[in-house]
Short mmCIF file of C-alpha atoms in Angstrom, two decimals:
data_model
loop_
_atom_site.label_atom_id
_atom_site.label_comp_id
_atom_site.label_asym_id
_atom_site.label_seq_id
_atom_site.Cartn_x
_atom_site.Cartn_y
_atom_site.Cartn_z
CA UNK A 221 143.29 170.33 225.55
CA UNK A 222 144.10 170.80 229.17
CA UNK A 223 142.63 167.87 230.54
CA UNK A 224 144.58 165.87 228.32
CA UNK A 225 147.67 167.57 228.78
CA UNK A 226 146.86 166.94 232.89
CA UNK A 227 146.92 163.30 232.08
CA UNK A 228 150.59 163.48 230.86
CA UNK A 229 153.40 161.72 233.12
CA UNK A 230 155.22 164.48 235.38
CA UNK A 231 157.35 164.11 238.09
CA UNK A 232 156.30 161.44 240.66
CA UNK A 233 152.98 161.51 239.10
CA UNK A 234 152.86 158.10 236.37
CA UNK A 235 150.13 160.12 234.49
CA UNK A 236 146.56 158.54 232.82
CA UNK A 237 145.76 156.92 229.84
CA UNK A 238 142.59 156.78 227.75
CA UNK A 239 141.86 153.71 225.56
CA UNK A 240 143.57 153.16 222.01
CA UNK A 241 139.91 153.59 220.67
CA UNK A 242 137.66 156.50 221.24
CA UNK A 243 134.55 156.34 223.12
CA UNK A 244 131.79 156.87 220.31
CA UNK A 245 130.54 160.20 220.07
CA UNK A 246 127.11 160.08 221.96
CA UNK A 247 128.66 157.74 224.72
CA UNK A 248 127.69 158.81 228.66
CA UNK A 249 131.47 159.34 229.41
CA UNK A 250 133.10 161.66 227.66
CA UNK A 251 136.81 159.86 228.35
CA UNK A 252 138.00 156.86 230.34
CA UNK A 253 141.03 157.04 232.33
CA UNK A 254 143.44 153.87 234.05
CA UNK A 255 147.11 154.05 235.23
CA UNK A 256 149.64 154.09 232.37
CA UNK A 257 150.72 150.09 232.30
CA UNK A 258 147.99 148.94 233.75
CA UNK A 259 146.89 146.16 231.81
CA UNK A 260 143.84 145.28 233.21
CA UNK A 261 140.33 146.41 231.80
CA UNK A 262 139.04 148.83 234.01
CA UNK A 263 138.36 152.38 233.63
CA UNK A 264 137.53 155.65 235.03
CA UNK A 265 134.51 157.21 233.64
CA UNK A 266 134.82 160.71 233.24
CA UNK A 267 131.94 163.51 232.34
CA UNK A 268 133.39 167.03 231.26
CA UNK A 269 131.30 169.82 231.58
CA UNK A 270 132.45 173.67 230.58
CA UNK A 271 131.99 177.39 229.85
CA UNK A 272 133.49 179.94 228.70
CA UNK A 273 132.41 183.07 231.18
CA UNK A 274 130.64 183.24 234.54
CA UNK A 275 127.45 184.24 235.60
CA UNK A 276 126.36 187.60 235.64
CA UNK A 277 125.78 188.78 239.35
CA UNK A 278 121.90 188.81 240.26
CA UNK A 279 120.63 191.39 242.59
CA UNK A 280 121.34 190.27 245.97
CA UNK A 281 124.62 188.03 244.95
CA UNK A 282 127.84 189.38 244.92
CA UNK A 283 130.30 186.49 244.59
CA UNK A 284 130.98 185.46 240.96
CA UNK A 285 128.99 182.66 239.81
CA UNK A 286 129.49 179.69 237.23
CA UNK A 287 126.51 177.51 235.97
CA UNK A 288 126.73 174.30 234.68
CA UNK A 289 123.95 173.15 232.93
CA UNK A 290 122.73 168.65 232.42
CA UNK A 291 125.17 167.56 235.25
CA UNK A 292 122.83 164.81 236.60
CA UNK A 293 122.44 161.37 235.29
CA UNK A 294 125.82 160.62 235.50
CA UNK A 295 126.12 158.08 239.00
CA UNK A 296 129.26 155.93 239.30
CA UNK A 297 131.30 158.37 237.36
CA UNK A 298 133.72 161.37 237.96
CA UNK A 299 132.48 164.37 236.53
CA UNK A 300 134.81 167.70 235.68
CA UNK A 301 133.28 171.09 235.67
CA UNK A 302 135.54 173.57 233.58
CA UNK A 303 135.52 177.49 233.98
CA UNK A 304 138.02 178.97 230.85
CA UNK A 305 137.39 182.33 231.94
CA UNK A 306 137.57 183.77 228.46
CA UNK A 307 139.34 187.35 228.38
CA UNK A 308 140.77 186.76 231.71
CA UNK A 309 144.21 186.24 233.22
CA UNK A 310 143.80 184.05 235.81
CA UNK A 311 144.09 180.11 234.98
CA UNK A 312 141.29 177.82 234.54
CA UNK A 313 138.92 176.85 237.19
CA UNK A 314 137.86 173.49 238.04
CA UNK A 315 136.27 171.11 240.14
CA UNK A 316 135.58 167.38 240.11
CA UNK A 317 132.27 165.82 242.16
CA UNK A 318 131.27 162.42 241.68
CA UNK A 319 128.48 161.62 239.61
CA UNK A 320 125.68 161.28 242.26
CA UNK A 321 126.65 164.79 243.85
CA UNK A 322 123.83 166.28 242.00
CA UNK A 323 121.44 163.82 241.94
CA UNK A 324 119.05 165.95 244.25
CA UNK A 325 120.11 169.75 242.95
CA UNK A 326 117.34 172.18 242.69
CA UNK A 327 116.33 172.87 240.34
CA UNK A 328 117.30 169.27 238.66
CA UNK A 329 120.52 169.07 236.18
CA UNK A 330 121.81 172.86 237.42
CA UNK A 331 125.02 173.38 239.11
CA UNK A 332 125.36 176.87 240.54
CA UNK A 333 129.04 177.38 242.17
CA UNK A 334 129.61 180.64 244.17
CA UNK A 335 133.24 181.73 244.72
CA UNK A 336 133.51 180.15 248.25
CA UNK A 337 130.66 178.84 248.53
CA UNK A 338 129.02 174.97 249.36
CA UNK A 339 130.51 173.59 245.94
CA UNK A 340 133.42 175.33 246.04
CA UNK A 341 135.89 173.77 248.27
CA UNK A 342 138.84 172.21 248.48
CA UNK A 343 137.59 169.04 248.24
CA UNK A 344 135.89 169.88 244.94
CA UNK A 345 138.90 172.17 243.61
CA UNK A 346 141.36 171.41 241.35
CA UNK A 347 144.26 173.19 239.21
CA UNK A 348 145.66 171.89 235.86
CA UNK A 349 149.06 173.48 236.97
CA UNK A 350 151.38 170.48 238.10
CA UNK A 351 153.02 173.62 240.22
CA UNK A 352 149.94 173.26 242.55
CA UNK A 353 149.86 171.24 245.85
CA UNK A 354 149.95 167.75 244.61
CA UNK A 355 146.67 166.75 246.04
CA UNK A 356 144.98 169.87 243.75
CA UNK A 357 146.37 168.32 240.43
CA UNK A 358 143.58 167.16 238.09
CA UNK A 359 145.68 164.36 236.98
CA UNK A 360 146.65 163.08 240.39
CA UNK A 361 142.52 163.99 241.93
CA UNK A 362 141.20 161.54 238.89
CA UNK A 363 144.52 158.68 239.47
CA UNK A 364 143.17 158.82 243.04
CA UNK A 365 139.63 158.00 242.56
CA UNK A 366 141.06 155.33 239.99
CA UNK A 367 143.03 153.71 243.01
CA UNK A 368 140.03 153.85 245.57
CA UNK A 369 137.80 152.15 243.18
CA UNK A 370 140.12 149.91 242.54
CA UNK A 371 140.52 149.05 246.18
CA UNK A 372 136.82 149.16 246.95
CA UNK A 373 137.04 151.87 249.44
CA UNK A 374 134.53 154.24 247.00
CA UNK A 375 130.92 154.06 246.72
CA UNK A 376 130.89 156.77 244.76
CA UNK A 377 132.82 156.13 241.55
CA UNK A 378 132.94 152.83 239.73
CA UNK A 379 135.54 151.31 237.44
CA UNK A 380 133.92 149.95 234.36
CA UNK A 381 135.42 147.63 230.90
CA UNK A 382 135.81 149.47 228.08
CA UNK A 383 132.82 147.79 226.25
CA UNK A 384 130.20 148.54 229.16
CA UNK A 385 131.00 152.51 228.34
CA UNK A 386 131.48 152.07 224.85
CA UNK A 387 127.20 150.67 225.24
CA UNK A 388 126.44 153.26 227.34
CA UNK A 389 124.16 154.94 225.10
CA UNK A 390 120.68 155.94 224.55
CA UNK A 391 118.96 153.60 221.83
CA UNK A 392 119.17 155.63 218.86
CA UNK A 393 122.86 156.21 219.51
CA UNK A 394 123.37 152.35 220.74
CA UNK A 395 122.00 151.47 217.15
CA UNK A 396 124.13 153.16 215.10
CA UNK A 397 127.17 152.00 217.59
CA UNK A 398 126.09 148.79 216.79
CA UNK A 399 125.85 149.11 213.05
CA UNK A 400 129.36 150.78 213.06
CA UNK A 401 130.60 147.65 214.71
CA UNK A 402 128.95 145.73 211.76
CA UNK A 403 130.27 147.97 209.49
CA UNK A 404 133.73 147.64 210.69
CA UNK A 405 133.52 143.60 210.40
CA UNK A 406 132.67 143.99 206.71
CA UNK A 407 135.78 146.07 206.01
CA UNK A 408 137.79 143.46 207.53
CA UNK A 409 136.95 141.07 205.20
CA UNK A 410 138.28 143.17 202.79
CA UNK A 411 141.57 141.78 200.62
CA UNK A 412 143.81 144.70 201.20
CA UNK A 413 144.91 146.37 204.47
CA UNK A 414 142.41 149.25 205.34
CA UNK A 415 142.28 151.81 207.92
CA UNK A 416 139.02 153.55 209.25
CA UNK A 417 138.44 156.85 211.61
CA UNK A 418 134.85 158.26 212.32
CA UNK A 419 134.53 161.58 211.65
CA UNK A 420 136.50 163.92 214.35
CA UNK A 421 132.67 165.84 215.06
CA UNK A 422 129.42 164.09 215.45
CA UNK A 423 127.56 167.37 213.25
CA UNK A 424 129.43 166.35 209.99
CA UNK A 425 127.23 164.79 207.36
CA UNK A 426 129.58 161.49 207.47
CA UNK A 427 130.04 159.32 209.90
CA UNK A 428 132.99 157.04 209.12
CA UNK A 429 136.46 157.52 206.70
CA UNK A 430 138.01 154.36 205.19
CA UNK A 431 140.89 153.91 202.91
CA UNK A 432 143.50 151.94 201.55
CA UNK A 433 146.81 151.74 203.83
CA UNK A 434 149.14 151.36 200.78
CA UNK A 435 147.13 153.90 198.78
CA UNK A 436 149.50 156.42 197.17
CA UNK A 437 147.04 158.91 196.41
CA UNK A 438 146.21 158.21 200.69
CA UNK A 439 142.70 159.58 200.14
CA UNK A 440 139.92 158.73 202.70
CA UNK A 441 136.20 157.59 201.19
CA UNK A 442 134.00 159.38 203.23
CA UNK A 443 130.68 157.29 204.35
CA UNK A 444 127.44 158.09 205.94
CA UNK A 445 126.01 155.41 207.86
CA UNK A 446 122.36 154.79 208.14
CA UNK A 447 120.21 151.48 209.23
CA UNK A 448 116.87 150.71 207.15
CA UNK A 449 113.51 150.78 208.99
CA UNK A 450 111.20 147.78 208.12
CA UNK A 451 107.50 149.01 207.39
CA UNK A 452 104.52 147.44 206.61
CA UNK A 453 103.22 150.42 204.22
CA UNK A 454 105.71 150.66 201.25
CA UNK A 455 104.21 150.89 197.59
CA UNK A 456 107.33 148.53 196.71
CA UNK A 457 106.08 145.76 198.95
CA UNK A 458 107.26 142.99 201.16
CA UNK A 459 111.49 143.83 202.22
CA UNK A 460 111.04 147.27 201.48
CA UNK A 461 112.10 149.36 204.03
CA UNK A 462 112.85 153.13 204.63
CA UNK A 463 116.47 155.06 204.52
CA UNK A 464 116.20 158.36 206.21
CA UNK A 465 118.71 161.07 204.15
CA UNK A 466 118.29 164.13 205.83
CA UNK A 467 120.04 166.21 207.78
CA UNK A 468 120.15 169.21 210.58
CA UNK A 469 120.94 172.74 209.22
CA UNK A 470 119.88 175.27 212.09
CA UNK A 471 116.41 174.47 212.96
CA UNK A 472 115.63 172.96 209.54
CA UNK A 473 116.28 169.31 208.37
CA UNK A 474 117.07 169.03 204.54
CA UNK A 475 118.32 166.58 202.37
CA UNK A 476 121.67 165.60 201.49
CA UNK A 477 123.89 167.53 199.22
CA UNK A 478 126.18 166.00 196.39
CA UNK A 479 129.39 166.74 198.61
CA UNK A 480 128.26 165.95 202.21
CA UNK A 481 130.41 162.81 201.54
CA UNK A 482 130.92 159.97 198.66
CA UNK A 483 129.06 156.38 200.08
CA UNK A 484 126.20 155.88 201.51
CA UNK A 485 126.60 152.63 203.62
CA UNK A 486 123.33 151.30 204.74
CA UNK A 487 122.61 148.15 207.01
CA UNK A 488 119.66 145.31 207.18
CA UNK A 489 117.07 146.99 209.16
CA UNK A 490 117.20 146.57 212.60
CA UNK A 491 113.53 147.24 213.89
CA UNK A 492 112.38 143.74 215.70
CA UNK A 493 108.44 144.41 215.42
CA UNK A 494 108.05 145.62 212.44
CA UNK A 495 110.22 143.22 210.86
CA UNK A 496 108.93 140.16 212.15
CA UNK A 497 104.98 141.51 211.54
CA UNK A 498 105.82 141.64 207.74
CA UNK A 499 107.52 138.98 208.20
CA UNK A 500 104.83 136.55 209.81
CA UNK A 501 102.09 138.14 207.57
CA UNK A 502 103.81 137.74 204.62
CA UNK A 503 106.12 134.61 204.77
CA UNK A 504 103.24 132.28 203.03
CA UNK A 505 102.78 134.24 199.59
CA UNK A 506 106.64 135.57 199.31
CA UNK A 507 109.45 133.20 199.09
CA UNK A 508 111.57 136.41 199.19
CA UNK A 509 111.11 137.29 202.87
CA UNK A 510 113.29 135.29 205.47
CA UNK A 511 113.47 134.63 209.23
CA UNK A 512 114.50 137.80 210.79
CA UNK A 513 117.35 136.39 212.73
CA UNK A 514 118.77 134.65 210.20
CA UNK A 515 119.27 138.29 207.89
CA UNK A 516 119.53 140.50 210.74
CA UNK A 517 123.00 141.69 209.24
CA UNK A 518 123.54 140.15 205.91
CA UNK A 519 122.49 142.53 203.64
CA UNK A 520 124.30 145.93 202.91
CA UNK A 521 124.05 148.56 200.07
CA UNK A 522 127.25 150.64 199.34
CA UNK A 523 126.22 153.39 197.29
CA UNK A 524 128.01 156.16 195.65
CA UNK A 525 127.38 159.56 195.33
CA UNK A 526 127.15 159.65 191.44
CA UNK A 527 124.42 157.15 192.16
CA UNK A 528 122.73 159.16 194.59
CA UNK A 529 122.91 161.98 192.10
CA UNK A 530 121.66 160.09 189.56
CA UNK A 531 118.69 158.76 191.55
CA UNK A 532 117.65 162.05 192.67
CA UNK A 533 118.17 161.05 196.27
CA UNK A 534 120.73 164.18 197.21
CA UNK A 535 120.80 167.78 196.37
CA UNK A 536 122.85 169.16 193.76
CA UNK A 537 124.91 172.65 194.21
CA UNK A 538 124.41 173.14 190.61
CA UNK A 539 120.76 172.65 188.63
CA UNK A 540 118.65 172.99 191.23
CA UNK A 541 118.20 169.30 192.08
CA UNK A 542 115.96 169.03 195.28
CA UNK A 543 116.67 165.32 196.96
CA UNK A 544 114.31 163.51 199.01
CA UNK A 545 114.25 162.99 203.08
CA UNK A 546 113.23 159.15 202.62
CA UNK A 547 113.57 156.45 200.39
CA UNK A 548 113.27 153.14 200.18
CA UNK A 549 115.73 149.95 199.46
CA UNK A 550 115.05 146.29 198.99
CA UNK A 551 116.21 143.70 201.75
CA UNK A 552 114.23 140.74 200.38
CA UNK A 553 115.92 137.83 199.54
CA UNK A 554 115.05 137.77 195.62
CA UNK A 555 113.69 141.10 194.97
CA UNK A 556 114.15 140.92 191.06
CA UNK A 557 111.14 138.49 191.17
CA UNK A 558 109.39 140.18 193.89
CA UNK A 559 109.71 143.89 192.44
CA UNK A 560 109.07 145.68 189.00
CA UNK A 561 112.36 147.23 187.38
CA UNK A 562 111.00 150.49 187.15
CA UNK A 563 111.10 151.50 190.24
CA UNK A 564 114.71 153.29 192.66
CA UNK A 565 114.53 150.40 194.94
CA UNK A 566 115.05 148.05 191.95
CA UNK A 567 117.93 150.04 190.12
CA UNK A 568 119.77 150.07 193.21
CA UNK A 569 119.86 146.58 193.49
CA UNK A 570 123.09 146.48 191.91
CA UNK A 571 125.10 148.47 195.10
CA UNK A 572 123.48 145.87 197.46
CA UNK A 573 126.28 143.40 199.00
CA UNK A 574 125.79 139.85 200.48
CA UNK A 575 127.77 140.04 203.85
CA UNK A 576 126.89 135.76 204.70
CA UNK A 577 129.77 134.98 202.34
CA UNK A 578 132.71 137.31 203.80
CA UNK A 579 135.16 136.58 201.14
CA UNK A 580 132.85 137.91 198.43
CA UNK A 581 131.63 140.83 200.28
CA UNK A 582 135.11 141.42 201.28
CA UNK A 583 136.36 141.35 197.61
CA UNK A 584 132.91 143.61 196.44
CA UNK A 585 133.19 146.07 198.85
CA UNK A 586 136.86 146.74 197.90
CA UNK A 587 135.46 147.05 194.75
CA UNK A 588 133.35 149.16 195.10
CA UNK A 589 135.08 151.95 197.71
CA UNK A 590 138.67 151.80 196.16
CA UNK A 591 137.99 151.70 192.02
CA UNK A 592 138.30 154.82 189.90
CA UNK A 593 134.74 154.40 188.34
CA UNK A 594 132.80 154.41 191.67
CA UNK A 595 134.65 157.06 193.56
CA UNK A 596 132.74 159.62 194.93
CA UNK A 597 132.68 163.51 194.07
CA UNK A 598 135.14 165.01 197.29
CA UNK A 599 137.33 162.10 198.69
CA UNK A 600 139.29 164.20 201.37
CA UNK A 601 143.08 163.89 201.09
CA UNK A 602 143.74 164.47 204.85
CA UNK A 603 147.24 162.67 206.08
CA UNK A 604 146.48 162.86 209.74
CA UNK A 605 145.84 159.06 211.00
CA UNK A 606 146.09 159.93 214.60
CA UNK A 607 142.74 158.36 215.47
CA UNK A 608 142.84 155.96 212.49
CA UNK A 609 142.07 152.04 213.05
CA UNK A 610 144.38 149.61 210.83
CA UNK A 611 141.96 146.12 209.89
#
């Protein structure tokens, strides 16, 4: 990537580094930048917006044109507008404004540059070509705007920790950061050294690789990640609560299939009003519901795919199994009292792991990711650990 590669020591220039952990996937910044050897917690937040051709000329215009489209929203932080010119010789174009430079565009969100024009100038211009006029260099613009924040003399950019952008989120996204960070503590109780990457694009069906450092076969377990919803509703009664399995193809969302990855890891759920109204209505007849802050996180379920097969949960390539969208798992503290047998939510009782002991859950989960009779259908056998995270 060229922005990357900008970042690189050269010359007089010290170059840029981004933190050892990648911002999450959904995160407002799209990379954070500090000095190289700086050890202090502060970083650049950077936006990068692209395309791939310019605007065709409208009647009236004659100066190319590039569009960038959702460039607002982003105050306090740098943000990089790409042109990669496909099909053309000439390098890459770009610019960097700071976030609030389009806070009042019209109309909102749209940045129109004209060859020459208001946006384009040499303010805003850059080059990724370290041959450039030192001031020009992308890497050199961005350590700039590092060093004025840093010094307060910038109103316009602010220096943030890494766990301030790491949050930046919208609420959906911030919940399933949050769970991840859960999800993470549980495999570190785990026995044996582990490593964990999330998946390298947020539109696979998984969310989150683990596996087993001194593994010789060194294949990852693919999980998808999903936090229960509390409801009120369920046929299964009190500590039931919902596990949406469903994914985007096109304009479409369909279930699962068999492959899409090999556990399904599924936290507590996380909904405060709901919880607490089952909760509080409830509480008196059913020993098996419990204060809300007290099992906000203890209860998991590790699946695996056979499992979910089994269940009828996922879809099958082969037989023409159709799985479901929704379904529903047991958080209650004794649900073999509270529930009848028959029913999925009861089965799956047996993949559900008690994280307020973390040796046990530890020594379960290992369990039940690493041995040969609960391994999933398609563990991937990828050796590339670049972004992997040893606990």
């Amino acid at each position: 990537m060229l922005l990357r590669e900008s970042l690189r020591p050269s010359g007089d220039f010290g170059g840029l580094e981004e933190p050892s952990i990648p911002l999450p996937h959904f995160a407002k910044a799209d990379i954070a930048v500090r000095p190289i050897g700086c050890s202090e917690d502060l970083w650049l937040p950077v936006q990068v917006k692209s395309r791939t051709s310019h605007s065709k000329n409208r009647p009236g215009r004659r100066r190319q044109t590039w569009e960038f489209q959702d460039v607002s929203g982003y105050s306090g932080m740098s943000v990089i507008c790409i042109s990669l010119q496909k099909g053309l010789q000439e390098p890459p174009l770009v610019w960097i404004f700071p976030g609030g430079y389009f806070e009042y565009l019209a109309p909102p969100g749209k940045l129109s540059i004209c060859r020459g024009g208001k946006h384009d100038t040499e303010e805003r211009r850059c080059s990724f070509e370290q041959k450039q006029s030192c001031s020009r260099h992308v890497g050199r613009r961005l350590l700039s705007l590092w060093e004025r924040a840093k010094r307060g003399e910038s109103s316009q950019v602010k220096l943030e920790s890494f766990a301030t952008l790491q949050t930046q989120l919208g609420r959906a996204h911030l919940a399933e950061w949050k769970m991840l960070q859960k999800c993470l503590e549980l495999f570190g109780s785990i026995p044996e050294e582990v490593e964990t990457r999330e998946a390298r694009c947020a539109s696979l069906p998984y969310d989150l690789e683990i596996r087993l450092v001194d593994c010789p076969q060194r294949q990852w377990q693919r999980l998808q990640l999903k936090s229960a919803f509390s409801v009120n509703w369920s046929d299964d009664g009190p500590g039931s609560s919902l596990v949406t399995t469903r994914k985007r193809t096109g304009q479409l969302t369909v279930p699962y299939y068999e492959d899409d990855f090999d556990f399904l890891l599924v936290s507590s759920p996380q909904n405060d009003s709901a919880y607490q109204e089952v909760g509080s209505r409830q509480m008196a007849t059913s020993p098996s519901i419990e204060d809300d802050t007290k099992n906000r996180w203890r209860f998991f379920y590790l699946i695996p795919m056979a499992e979910l097969v089994k269940e009828g949960v996922v879809s099958t390539r082969q037989g023409g199994q159709v799985g479901v969208k929704t379904f529903t798992l047991d958080f209650s503290r004794s649900p073999l009292r509270a529930k009848p047998r028959n029913r999925r939510s009861s089965r799956l009782i047996k993949w559900r792991v008690d994280a307020s002991d973390s040796t046990a859950a530890g020594i379960e989960s290992s369990s039940l990711l690493f041995s040969r009779q609960s391994r999933g259908f398609a563990a991937t056998t990828n050796s590339d650990s670049d972004s992997a995270v040893h606990l």
